[in-house]
Amino acid sequence: MGHECVSIGATDRCITVTASFLKDGVYMENDIQCSFLVGTDGAGSTVRKLVGIDMRGEKDLQNLVSVHFSSQDLGQYLLSERPGMLFFIFNTEGIGVLVAHDLKQGEFVLQVPFYPPQQKLEDFSYKMCERLIIKLVGQELADIDVIDIKPWVMHAEVSERFVSCDNRIILAGDAAHRFPPAGGFGMNTGIQDAHNLAWKLASVIKGTAPLSLVATYEMERRPIAIFNTELSVQNFRAAMEVPAVLGLDPTIANSVHRVINNTFGSILPSGLQRVILDGLFTIGRAQLSDFVLNENNPFGSLRLAKLRRIFEEGKSLQLQFPAEDLGFRYLKGAIVPDDDSVLEAPEAPTGRRRDYVPSADPGSRLPHMNVRLLAKLSSEETFSTLDLVAVDKVEFLLIIAPVESSYRLAHVTFKIAEEFNSSVKVCVVWPDGTVDGAARSKEAFDPWENYIDVVEVRRSTTSLSWWDICQMTHRGAILVRPDEHIAWHVKSVVVGDPTLEMKRVFSSVLGVQSTGLQ
């Protein structure tokens, strides 16, 4: 919005951000005071640098140039001949990855390897990029419109800290972690950061939780970011197996580039270095010619066989990671772990697809099941258990079955939530086939009205019930946070005083001390 962050000052109670902006041809500065500063300013985060937080991990995995362009001719060709989203292109004229953002509108981003200082950004002129696109696509395109050309560097790093300055300066998204774009982990992890942080900031600002709640954001999210970094690197390297088999191993290309920089860089003129580099790459790409890469050439036939084996065994780039996208779990933070559970670190990433297994363990994401409103059984409309979580306010969700002990627990939870100045909604999950029961809930919850009765919608008679999906008994209960992650559960009836237990739960999750707790 025309402003640039140039300095950050912090006291115990306030953050001052100095922003520079251009007005009538003159640079001006404006001091903005705030209680919190969230740095969501990308991989090169100014906020992170000004606060002095370092990144840890693998730097400079690959230099690339990103070419944003449009071509409806290309979009229509791909739609009719070979529809897809991601195209890895290797031919004698060039190498690149084409990302189709919108085939119908013909919007694309081409990623090509970049080797500075021998190659310069100025070399990637609009005309040169047009010619490169045509060479890679393999056919003439009359309507190419190059929109933007930008260099970028692929890293695999996580910020040492996500929170600083007494929990008032926070990093999220690419500012906190930057991955190879293999598997969509950057976007997914960034959205998860925001989802985790939003309800915590809101709770602190509204005065229902202390500032220390923000610290649980780092406790929960940083381990996930480290895990996803490792997984994205593995996936990136798996994707590079294909060019390696074709004789175009990127690690060798980068090693050759480093040798040129470290040996010839101070001796040979830059123009001659560029000629050497281009010559080596041209020789490398010659291995992709039809003369070499065909079944009648023993050398080419061997490479093609290896290539088929990579695809058949699923050892190349993976695009679906349901276990990691949906099944990640927070082991400590704003949750109440089971007393009898042993918290183990998640299984090390393998780079291979693992199926998502729903879980109602504390820290896990609330499982999905289709349900129907008990009050509208005649309607065919169904919705997900995930839709039970409020999106417009900070509200916890208690899920129970229609049993007497659970109704009593819900009654207690309403009272305790009031003590903690928090909002809670109760959901009663009735078994599939239920036709009535609303009167029972109304009587049990009186005078509270913030509850909902839903009925399971099971796909077949052999489908699991809600409580089976959660691996719990129907006498259990689940408390869900505003970000759809489970704060606490009890697999069967609460042992002991429900009032003391729910005080303990809200105190632990919100970080608030409660009277009556020792």
Coordinates of C-alpha atoms in Angstrom, one line a residue:
M1 CA 0.0 0.0 0.0
G2 CA 2.9 2.3 -0.8
H3 CA 4.5 2.0 2.6
E4 CA 7.7 0.4 3.7
C5 CA 8.6 -0.6 7.2
V6 CA 12.0 1.0 8.0
S7 CA 12.3 0.5 11.8
I8 CA 10.6 -1.1 14.8
G9 CA 10.8 -0.1 18.4
A10 CA 9.4 -2.0 21.3
T11 CA 8.6 -1.3 24.9
D12 CA 6.8 -3.5 27.5
R13 CA 3.4 -2.2 26.4
C14 CA 3.7 -0.9 22.9
I15 CA 5.3 -1.5 19.5
T16 CA 6.2 1.5 17.3
V17 CA 6.5 0.8 13.6
T18 CA 8.1 3.5 11.5
A19 CA 6.9 3.4 7.9
S20 CA 8.3 5.3 4.9
F21 CA 6.1 6.5 2.1
L22 CA 6.3 8.8 -0.9
K23 CA 4.1 11.9 -0.9
D24 CA 4.3 14.6 -3.7
G25 CA 7.7 13.2 -4.7
V26 CA 9.2 13.4 -1.2
Y27 CA 9.8 10.5 1.2
M28 CA 7.9 10.9 4.5
E29 CA 7.9 8.8 7.6
N30 CA 5.0 7.9 9.8
D31 CA 5.1 6.3 13.3
I32 CA 2.4 3.7 13.9
Q33 CA 1.8 2.5 17.4
C34 CA 0.2 -0.9 18.1
S35 CA -0.1 -3.6 20.7
F36 CA 1.0 -6.3 18.3
L37 CA 2.9 -6.5 15.1
V38 CA 2.4 -9.6 12.9
G39 CA 5.1 -10.0 10.3
T40 CA 3.5 -11.6 7.3
D41 CA 5.8 -9.9 4.8
G42 CA 7.1 -12.9 2.9
A43 CA 10.3 -14.9 2.6
G44 CA 12.6 -11.8 2.7
S45 CA 10.7 -10.4 5.8
T46 CA 11.7 -6.9 6.8
V47 CA 10.1 -7.4 10.2
R48 CA 12.1 -10.5 10.8
K49 CA 15.4 -8.8 9.9
L50 CA 14.7 -5.6 11.9
V51 CA 13.8 -7.7 15.0
G52 CA 17.1 -9.7 14.5
I53 CA 15.7 -13.2 14.1
D54 CA 17.8 -15.6 12.1
M55 CA 16.7 -18.4 9.9
R56 CA 18.1 -22.0 10.2
G57 CA 18.2 -24.6 7.5
E58 CA 19.5 -25.1 4.0
K59 CA 20.1 -21.9 2.0
D60 CA 20.4 -21.4 -1.7
L61 CA 19.1 -24.7 -2.9
Q62 CA 18.5 -23.2 -6.4
N63 CA 18.4 -19.8 -8.1
L64 CA 15.4 -19.3 -10.4
V65 CA 13.7 -16.7 -12.6
S66 CA 9.9 -16.6 -12.5
V67 CA 8.2 -15.5 -15.7
H68 CA 4.5 -14.6 -15.3
F69 CA 2.8 -14.5 -18.7
S70 CA -0.5 -15.1 -20.4
S71 CA -1.4 -17.0 -23.6
Q72 CA -4.9 -18.1 -24.3
D73 CA -3.5 -20.1 -27.3
L74 CA -1.4 -22.1 -24.9
G75 CA -4.3 -22.5 -22.5
Q76 CA -6.7 -23.8 -25.2
Y77 CA -4.0 -26.2 -26.6
L78 CA -3.4 -27.7 -23.1
L79 CA -7.1 -27.9 -22.3
S80 CA -7.8 -29.9 -25.5
E81 CA -4.6 -31.9 -25.8
R82 CA -3.0 -32.4 -22.4
P83 CA -4.7 -30.7 -19.5
G84 CA -2.8 -30.4 -16.3
M85 CA -1.5 -28.0 -13.6
L86 CA 2.2 -28.6 -13.5
F87 CA 4.5 -29.3 -16.5
F88 CA 8.1 -30.3 -16.2
I89 CA 9.7 -29.5 -19.5
F90 CA 13.1 -30.9 -20.7
N91 CA 14.3 -30.5 -24.2
T92 CA 17.4 -29.5 -26.1
E93 CA 16.5 -25.8 -26.2
G94 CA 15.8 -25.4 -22.5
I95 CA 14.6 -26.6 -19.1
G96 CA 11.7 -25.2 -17.1
V97 CA 8.6 -25.8 -15.0
L98 CA 5.4 -24.5 -16.3
V99 CA 2.7 -23.8 -13.7
A100 CA -0.8 -23.4 -15.1
H101 CA -2.7 -21.0 -12.9
D102 CA -5.7 -20.7 -15.1
L103 CA -5.9 -22.7 -18.4
K104 CA -9.2 -21.1 -19.5
Q105 CA -7.8 -17.6 -19.1
G106 CA -4.4 -18.7 -20.2
E107 CA -2.4 -17.5 -17.2
F108 CA 0.9 -19.2 -16.4
V109 CA 4.1 -18.9 -14.5
L110 CA 7.3 -20.4 -15.9
Q111 CA 10.2 -21.2 -13.6
V112 CA 13.6 -21.5 -15.1
P113 CA 17.0 -22.2 -13.5
F114 CA 19.2 -19.1 -13.1
Y115 CA 23.0 -19.0 -12.7
P116 CA 24.3 -15.6 -11.6
P117 CA 26.6 -13.8 -12.0
Q118 CA 27.4 -15.3 -15.4
Q119 CA 23.7 -14.9 -16.2
K120 CA 22.1 -11.6 -15.4
L121 CA 18.5 -10.7 -14.8
E122 CA 18.8 -8.2 -17.7
D123 CA 19.4 -11.2 -20.0
F124 CA 15.8 -12.2 -19.3
S125 CA 14.2 -9.5 -21.4
Y126 CA 10.5 -9.7 -22.4
K127 CA 11.5 -10.8 -25.9
M128 CA 14.0 -13.4 -24.7
C129 CA 11.3 -14.8 -22.4
E130 CA 8.8 -15.0 -25.2
R131 CA 11.4 -17.0 -27.3
L132 CA 12.1 -19.2 -24.4
I133 CA 8.5 -20.0 -23.8
I134 CA 8.0 -20.9 -27.5
K135 CA 11.1 -23.2 -27.4
L136 CA 9.9 -25.0 -24.2
V137 CA 6.3 -25.4 -25.4
G138 CA 7.5 -26.6 -28.8
Q139 CA 5.1 -24.5 -31.0
E140 CA 4.4 -21.0 -32.1
L141 CA 2.2 -18.9 -29.9
A142 CA 1.0 -15.6 -31.3
D143 CA -0.5 -14.1 -28.2
I144 CA 2.2 -14.4 -25.5
D145 CA 2.0 -11.4 -23.1
V146 CA 4.9 -11.4 -20.6
I147 CA 3.6 -9.7 -17.5
D148 CA 6.4 -9.8 -15.0
I149 CA 9.9 -11.3 -14.6
K150 CA 11.4 -11.8 -11.1
P151 CA 14.4 -13.7 -9.7
W152 CA 14.1 -15.7 -6.5
V153 CA 16.2 -18.1 -4.5
M154 CA 14.8 -21.4 -3.2
H155 CA 15.6 -22.0 0.5
A156 CA 14.5 -24.5 3.1
E157 CA 14.7 -22.6 6.4
V158 CA 12.7 -22.0 9.6
S159 CA 12.9 -18.9 11.8
E160 CA 14.7 -19.5 15.1
R161 CA 11.8 -17.8 16.8
F162 CA 8.2 -17.1 15.8
V163 CA 7.5 -14.8 18.7
S164 CA 9.6 -12.0 20.2
C165 CA 9.5 -8.8 22.3
D166 CA 7.4 -10.2 25.1
N167 CA 5.0 -12.0 22.7
R168 CA 4.1 -8.8 20.9
I169 CA 6.0 -9.3 17.6
I170 CA 5.0 -12.4 15.7
L171 CA 6.1 -14.0 12.4
A172 CA 3.7 -16.0 10.2
G173 CA 3.7 -17.5 6.8
D174 CA 6.8 -17.3 4.6
A175 CA 8.3 -14.8 7.0
A176 CA 8.6 -17.6 9.5
H177 CA 9.4 -20.5 7.1
R178 CA 10.4 -20.8 3.5
F179 CA 10.3 -24.1 1.6
P180 CA 10.8 -25.4 -1.9
P181 CA 7.5 -25.1 -3.7
A182 CA 7.1 -28.9 -3.9
G183 CA 3.9 -30.2 -2.4
G184 CA 2.2 -26.9 -1.6
F185 CA 3.5 -26.8 2.0
G186 CA 4.3 -23.0 1.9
M187 CA 0.7 -22.0 1.4
N188 CA -0.8 -24.7 3.6
T189 CA 1.6 -24.0 6.5
G190 CA 1.1 -20.3 6.2
I191 CA -2.7 -20.6 6.4
Q192 CA -2.4 -23.0 9.3
D193 CA -0.2 -20.3 11.1
A194 CA -2.9 -17.7 10.6
H195 CA -5.6 -20.1 11.8
N196 CA -3.7 -20.9 14.9
L197 CA -2.8 -17.3 15.7
A198 CA -6.1 -15.6 15.1
W199 CA -8.1 -16.9 18.0
K200 CA -5.2 -16.5 20.4
L201 CA -4.6 -12.8 19.5
A202 CA -8.3 -12.2 19.7
S203 CA -8.5 -13.8 23.1
V204 CA -5.6 -11.6 24.4
I205 CA -7.0 -8.4 22.9
K206 CA -10.4 -9.1 24.4
G207 CA -8.9 -9.7 27.8
T208 CA -10.0 -13.4 28.1
A209 CA -6.4 -14.7 28.1
P210 CA -3.0 -13.4 29.2
L211 CA -0.2 -12.4 26.8
S212 CA 1.4 -15.8 27.5
L213 CA -1.2 -17.5 25.3
V214 CA 0.6 -16.0 22.2
A215 CA 3.7 -17.9 23.2
T216 CA 1.8 -21.2 22.5
Y217 CA 1.7 -20.2 18.8
E218 CA 5.4 -20.8 18.5
M219 CA 5.2 -23.9 20.7
E220 CA 2.6 -25.4 18.3
R221 CA 3.5 -24.1 14.9
R222 CA 7.3 -24.2 14.8
P223 CA 7.6 -28.0 15.1
I224 CA 5.1 -28.3 12.2
A225 CA 7.1 -25.9 10.1
I226 CA 10.4 -27.8 10.7
F227 CA 8.6 -31.1 9.8
N228 CA 7.1 -29.6 6.6
T229 CA 10.5 -28.1 5.7
E230 CA 12.1 -31.5 5.8
L231 CA 9.2 -33.0 3.8
S232 CA 9.3 -30.3 1.1
V233 CA 13.1 -30.8 0.6
Q234 CA 12.6 -34.6 0.3
N235 CA 9.8 -34.0 -2.3
F236 CA 11.9 -31.4 -4.2
R237 CA 14.8 -33.9 -4.4
A238 CA 12.4 -36.7 -5.5
A239 CA 11.2 -34.4 -8.3
M240 CA 14.9 -33.9 -9.4
E241 CA 15.2 -37.7 -9.9
V242 CA 13.7 -37.3 -13.3
P243 CA 16.2 -34.8 -14.7
A244 CA 19.0 -36.7 -13.0
V245 CA 18.1 -39.9 -14.9
L246 CA 18.0 -37.9 -18.1
G247 CA 21.6 -36.8 -17.4
L248 CA 20.6 -33.3 -16.2
D249 CA 21.3 -33.7 -12.4
P250 CA 20.7 -30.3 -10.9
T251 CA 23.2 -31.0 -8.1
I252 CA 25.9 -31.5 -10.8
A253 CA 24.9 -28.3 -12.6
N254 CA 25.1 -26.4 -9.4
S255 CA 28.5 -27.9 -8.6
V256 CA 29.8 -26.9 -12.0
H257 CA 28.5 -23.4 -11.4
R258 CA 30.2 -23.2 -8.1
V259 CA 33.5 -24.4 -9.6
I260 CA 33.3 -21.7 -12.3
N261 CA 32.6 -19.1 -9.6
N262 CA 35.4 -20.3 -7.3
T263 CA 38.1 -20.9 -9.8
F264 CA 37.6 -19.0 -13.0
G265 CA 35.6 -16.2 -11.4
S266 CA 38.6 -14.0 -10.6
I267 CA 40.6 -14.9 -13.7
L268 CA 38.4 -15.1 -16.8
P269 CA 36.3 -12.2 -18.1
S270 CA 32.6 -12.6 -17.2
G271 CA 31.7 -12.9 -20.9
L272 CA 34.0 -15.9 -21.3
Q273 CA 32.6 -17.5 -18.1
R274 CA 29.1 -17.1 -19.6
V275 CA 30.3 -18.8 -22.9
I276 CA 31.8 -21.7 -20.9
L277 CA 28.6 -22.1 -18.7
D278 CA 26.3 -21.9 -21.7
G279 CA 28.4 -24.4 -23.6
L280 CA 28.3 -26.9 -20.8
F281 CA 24.6 -26.6 -20.4
T282 CA 24.1 -27.0 -24.2
I283 CA 26.1 -30.2 -24.2
G284 CA 24.1 -31.4 -21.2
R285 CA 20.7 -30.7 -22.9
A286 CA 22.0 -32.5 -26.1
Q287 CA 21.4 -35.8 -24.1
L288 CA 17.6 -35.1 -24.6
S289 CA 17.8 -35.3 -28.4
D290 CA 15.8 -37.9 -30.2
F291 CA 19.1 -39.3 -31.4
V292 CA 20.2 -40.2 -27.9
L293 CA 16.9 -40.7 -26.1
N294 CA 15.2 -43.5 -28.0
E295 CA 14.6 -47.2 -27.6
N296 CA 17.1 -48.2 -30.4
N297 CA 19.9 -46.5 -28.6
P298 CA 21.2 -48.8 -25.8
F299 CA 22.2 -45.8 -23.7
G300 CA 18.9 -43.9 -24.3
S301 CA 16.8 -47.1 -23.8
L302 CA 18.4 -47.7 -20.4
R303 CA 17.6 -44.1 -19.3
L304 CA 14.0 -44.5 -20.5
A305 CA 13.6 -47.7 -18.6
K306 CA 14.9 -46.0 -15.4
L307 CA 12.5 -43.1 -16.0
R308 CA 9.5 -45.5 -16.4
R309 CA 10.5 -47.2 -13.1
I310 CA 10.6 -43.9 -11.2
F311 CA 7.0 -43.1 -12.3
E312 CA 5.7 -46.7 -11.8
E313 CA 7.1 -46.8 -8.3
G314 CA 5.8 -43.3 -7.5
K315 CA 9.3 -42.0 -6.6
S316 CA 9.0 -38.6 -8.3
L317 CA 7.3 -35.5 -7.2
Q318 CA 4.3 -36.1 -4.9
L319 CA 1.4 -33.6 -4.8
Q320 CA -0.9 -35.1 -2.2
F321 CA 0.1 -35.3 1.5
P322 CA -3.2 -35.9 3.3
A323 CA -1.5 -37.2 6.5
E324 CA 0.6 -34.0 6.8
D325 CA -2.0 -31.5 5.5
L326 CA -4.8 -32.8 7.7
G327 CA -3.3 -35.1 10.3
F328 CA -0.7 -32.8 11.9
R329 CA -0.9 -32.7 15.7
Y330 CA 0.2 -30.2 18.3
L331 CA 2.0 -32.0 21.2
K332 CA 2.2 -29.1 23.6
G333 CA 0.8 -25.7 23.8
A334 CA -2.8 -24.6 24.4
I335 CA -4.0 -28.1 24.9
V336 CA -4.6 -30.6 27.7
P337 CA -2.7 -33.9 26.9
D338 CA -4.1 -37.2 28.1
D339 CA -2.7 -38.0 31.6
D340 CA -1.9 -41.6 30.4
S341 CA -0.6 -40.8 27.0
V342 CA 3.0 -40.8 25.9
L343 CA 3.7 -37.9 23.7
E344 CA 5.9 -39.1 20.9
A345 CA 7.5 -37.1 18.1
P346 CA 5.7 -37.5 14.8
E347 CA 7.1 -40.2 12.4
A348 CA 10.0 -38.7 10.4
P349 CA 9.0 -37.6 7.0
T350 CA 9.6 -40.1 4.2
G351 CA 8.6 -38.1 1.2
R352 CA 6.0 -40.7 0.3
R353 CA 2.2 -40.3 0.6
R354 CA 0.7 -41.4 3.8
D355 CA -3.1 -41.6 4.4
Y356 CA -4.8 -39.4 6.8
V357 CA -6.2 -41.2 9.9
P358 CA -8.7 -39.2 11.8
S359 CA -8.0 -38.7 15.5
A360 CA -9.6 -37.0 18.4
D361 CA -6.4 -36.8 20.5
P362 CA -5.7 -33.4 22.0
G363 CA -3.8 -31.3 19.5
S364 CA -5.3 -33.1 16.5
R365 CA -7.6 -31.5 14.0
L366 CA -11.3 -32.3 14.5
P367 CA -12.3 -35.2 12.3
H368 CA -14.9 -34.8 9.6
M369 CA -18.3 -36.5 9.4
N370 CA -21.4 -35.4 7.6
V371 CA -24.3 -34.6 10.0
R372 CA -27.9 -33.3 9.7
L373 CA -29.8 -31.0 12.0
L374 CA -32.1 -32.9 14.3
A375 CA -34.7 -30.2 14.0
K376 CA -34.7 -30.5 10.2
L377 CA -34.5 -34.3 9.5
S378 CA -36.9 -33.9 6.6
S379 CA -34.3 -31.8 4.8
E380 CA -31.7 -33.5 2.7
E381 CA -29.1 -30.8 3.7
T382 CA -26.0 -32.1 5.4
F383 CA -22.9 -30.4 6.7
S384 CA -19.6 -31.3 8.2
T385 CA -18.7 -31.5 11.9
L386 CA -16.0 -29.0 11.0
D387 CA -18.8 -26.5 10.2
L388 CA -19.9 -26.7 13.8
V389 CA -16.9 -24.5 14.8
A390 CA -17.8 -20.8 14.7
V391 CA -16.0 -18.7 12.1
D392 CA -17.1 -15.2 13.2
K393 CA -16.2 -15.3 16.9
V394 CA -13.9 -16.9 19.5
E395 CA -15.9 -19.8 20.7
F396 CA -15.1 -23.3 22.0
L397 CA -17.2 -26.3 21.0
L398 CA -18.0 -29.2 23.3
I399 CA -19.2 -32.3 21.5
I400 CA -21.1 -34.9 23.5
A401 CA -23.6 -37.8 23.0
P402 CA -27.1 -37.7 24.5
V403 CA -26.3 -39.4 27.7
E404 CA -27.0 -38.2 31.2
S405 CA -23.4 -37.8 32.4
S406 CA -22.5 -35.9 29.3
Y407 CA -25.5 -33.5 29.7
R408 CA -24.3 -32.8 33.3
L409 CA -20.7 -32.2 32.0
A410 CA -22.1 -29.8 29.4
H411 CA -24.1 -27.9 32.1
V412 CA -20.9 -27.5 34.1
T413 CA -18.9 -26.4 31.0
F414 CA -21.4 -23.6 30.3
K415 CA -20.9 -22.3 33.9
I416 CA -17.1 -22.6 33.8
A417 CA -16.8 -20.9 30.5
E418 CA -18.7 -17.9 31.9
E419 CA -16.2 -17.8 34.8
F420 CA -13.4 -17.6 32.3
N421 CA -15.3 -14.9 30.2
S422 CA -15.3 -17.4 27.3
S423 CA -18.0 -18.6 24.9
V424 CA -18.8 -22.2 24.4
K425 CA -21.3 -24.0 22.2
V426 CA -22.4 -27.6 22.9
C427 CA -23.1 -30.0 20.1
V428 CA -25.1 -33.2 20.9
V429 CA -24.4 -35.9 18.3
W430 CA -27.3 -38.3 18.0
P431 CA -26.8 -41.7 16.4
D432 CA -27.9 -42.4 12.8
G433 CA -31.6 -43.2 12.7
T434 CA -32.7 -40.8 15.5
V435 CA -36.0 -39.2 14.8
D436 CA -36.6 -37.2 18.0
G437 CA -34.8 -35.9 21.1
A438 CA -34.7 -32.2 20.9
A439 CA -37.0 -31.8 23.9
R440 CA -34.5 -33.8 26.0
S441 CA -31.6 -31.4 25.1
K442 CA -33.8 -28.3 25.7
E443 CA -34.7 -29.6 29.2
A444 CA -31.1 -30.6 30.0
F445 CA -29.5 -27.3 29.0
D446 CA -32.1 -24.8 30.4
P447 CA -31.4 -21.9 30.7
W448 CA -28.5 -22.0 28.2
E449 CA -29.5 -21.9 24.6
N450 CA -26.1 -22.0 22.8
Y451 CA -26.4 -25.7 21.7
I452 CA -27.2 -27.7 18.6
D453 CA -28.5 -31.2 18.1
V454 CA -27.2 -33.1 15.0
V455 CA -27.7 -36.6 13.7
E456 CA -24.9 -38.7 12.2
V457 CA -25.2 -39.3 8.4
R458 CA -23.6 -42.6 7.8
R459 CA -22.8 -43.7 4.2
S460 CA -23.8 -47.3 4.8
T461 CA -24.7 -49.7 7.6
T462 CA -21.0 -50.6 7.8
S463 CA -19.8 -47.0 8.1
L464 CA -18.2 -46.0 11.4
S465 CA -20.2 -44.0 13.9
W466 CA -18.9 -40.6 15.0
W467 CA -17.5 -42.0 18.3
D468 CA -15.8 -44.9 16.4
I469 CA -14.1 -42.4 14.1
C470 CA -12.9 -40.6 17.1
Q471 CA -11.8 -43.9 18.7
M472 CA -13.8 -43.1 21.8
T473 CA -16.9 -44.3 23.6
H474 CA -20.2 -42.5 23.3
R475 CA -19.8 -41.5 26.9
G476 CA -16.8 -39.4 26.1
A477 CA -16.6 -35.7 25.3
I478 CA -14.4 -33.5 23.0
L479 CA -13.6 -29.8 23.6
V480 CA -12.6 -28.1 20.3
R481 CA -10.7 -24.8 20.0
P482 CA -11.7 -22.0 17.7
D483 CA -9.1 -23.2 15.2
E484 CA -10.7 -26.7 14.8
H485 CA -8.0 -28.4 16.9
I486 CA -8.9 -30.5 19.9
A487 CA -8.1 -28.8 23.2
W488 CA -9.1 -31.7 25.5
H489 CA -11.1 -34.9 25.4
V490 CA -12.2 -37.6 27.8
K491 CA -12.7 -41.1 26.2
S492 CA -15.4 -42.1 28.7
V493 CA -17.0 -40.5 31.8
V494 CA -15.0 -37.8 33.6
V495 CA -13.5 -39.3 36.7
G496 CA -13.9 -37.1 39.8
D497 CA -15.6 -33.7 40.0
P498 CA -16.6 -32.3 36.5
T499 CA -16.4 -28.8 37.8
L500 CA -12.8 -29.1 38.9
E501 CA -11.9 -30.9 35.7
M502 CA -13.4 -28.2 33.4
K503 CA -11.7 -25.5 35.5
R504 CA -8.4 -27.3 35.0
V505 CA -9.1 -27.5 31.2
F506 CA -9.9 -23.9 30.6
S507 CA -7.1 -22.8 32.9
S508 CA -4.6 -24.9 30.9
V509 CA -5.8 -24.0 27.5
L510 CA -6.1 -20.2 28.1
G511 CA -3.2 -19.9 30.5
V512 CA -5.5 -18.3 33.1
Q513 CA -5.3 -19.2 36.8
S514 CA -8.7 -20.1 38.3
T515 CA -9.9 -19.9 41.9
G516 CA -10.4 -23.4 43.4
L517 CA -7.4 -24.8 41.6
Q518 CA -4.3 -25.7 43.5

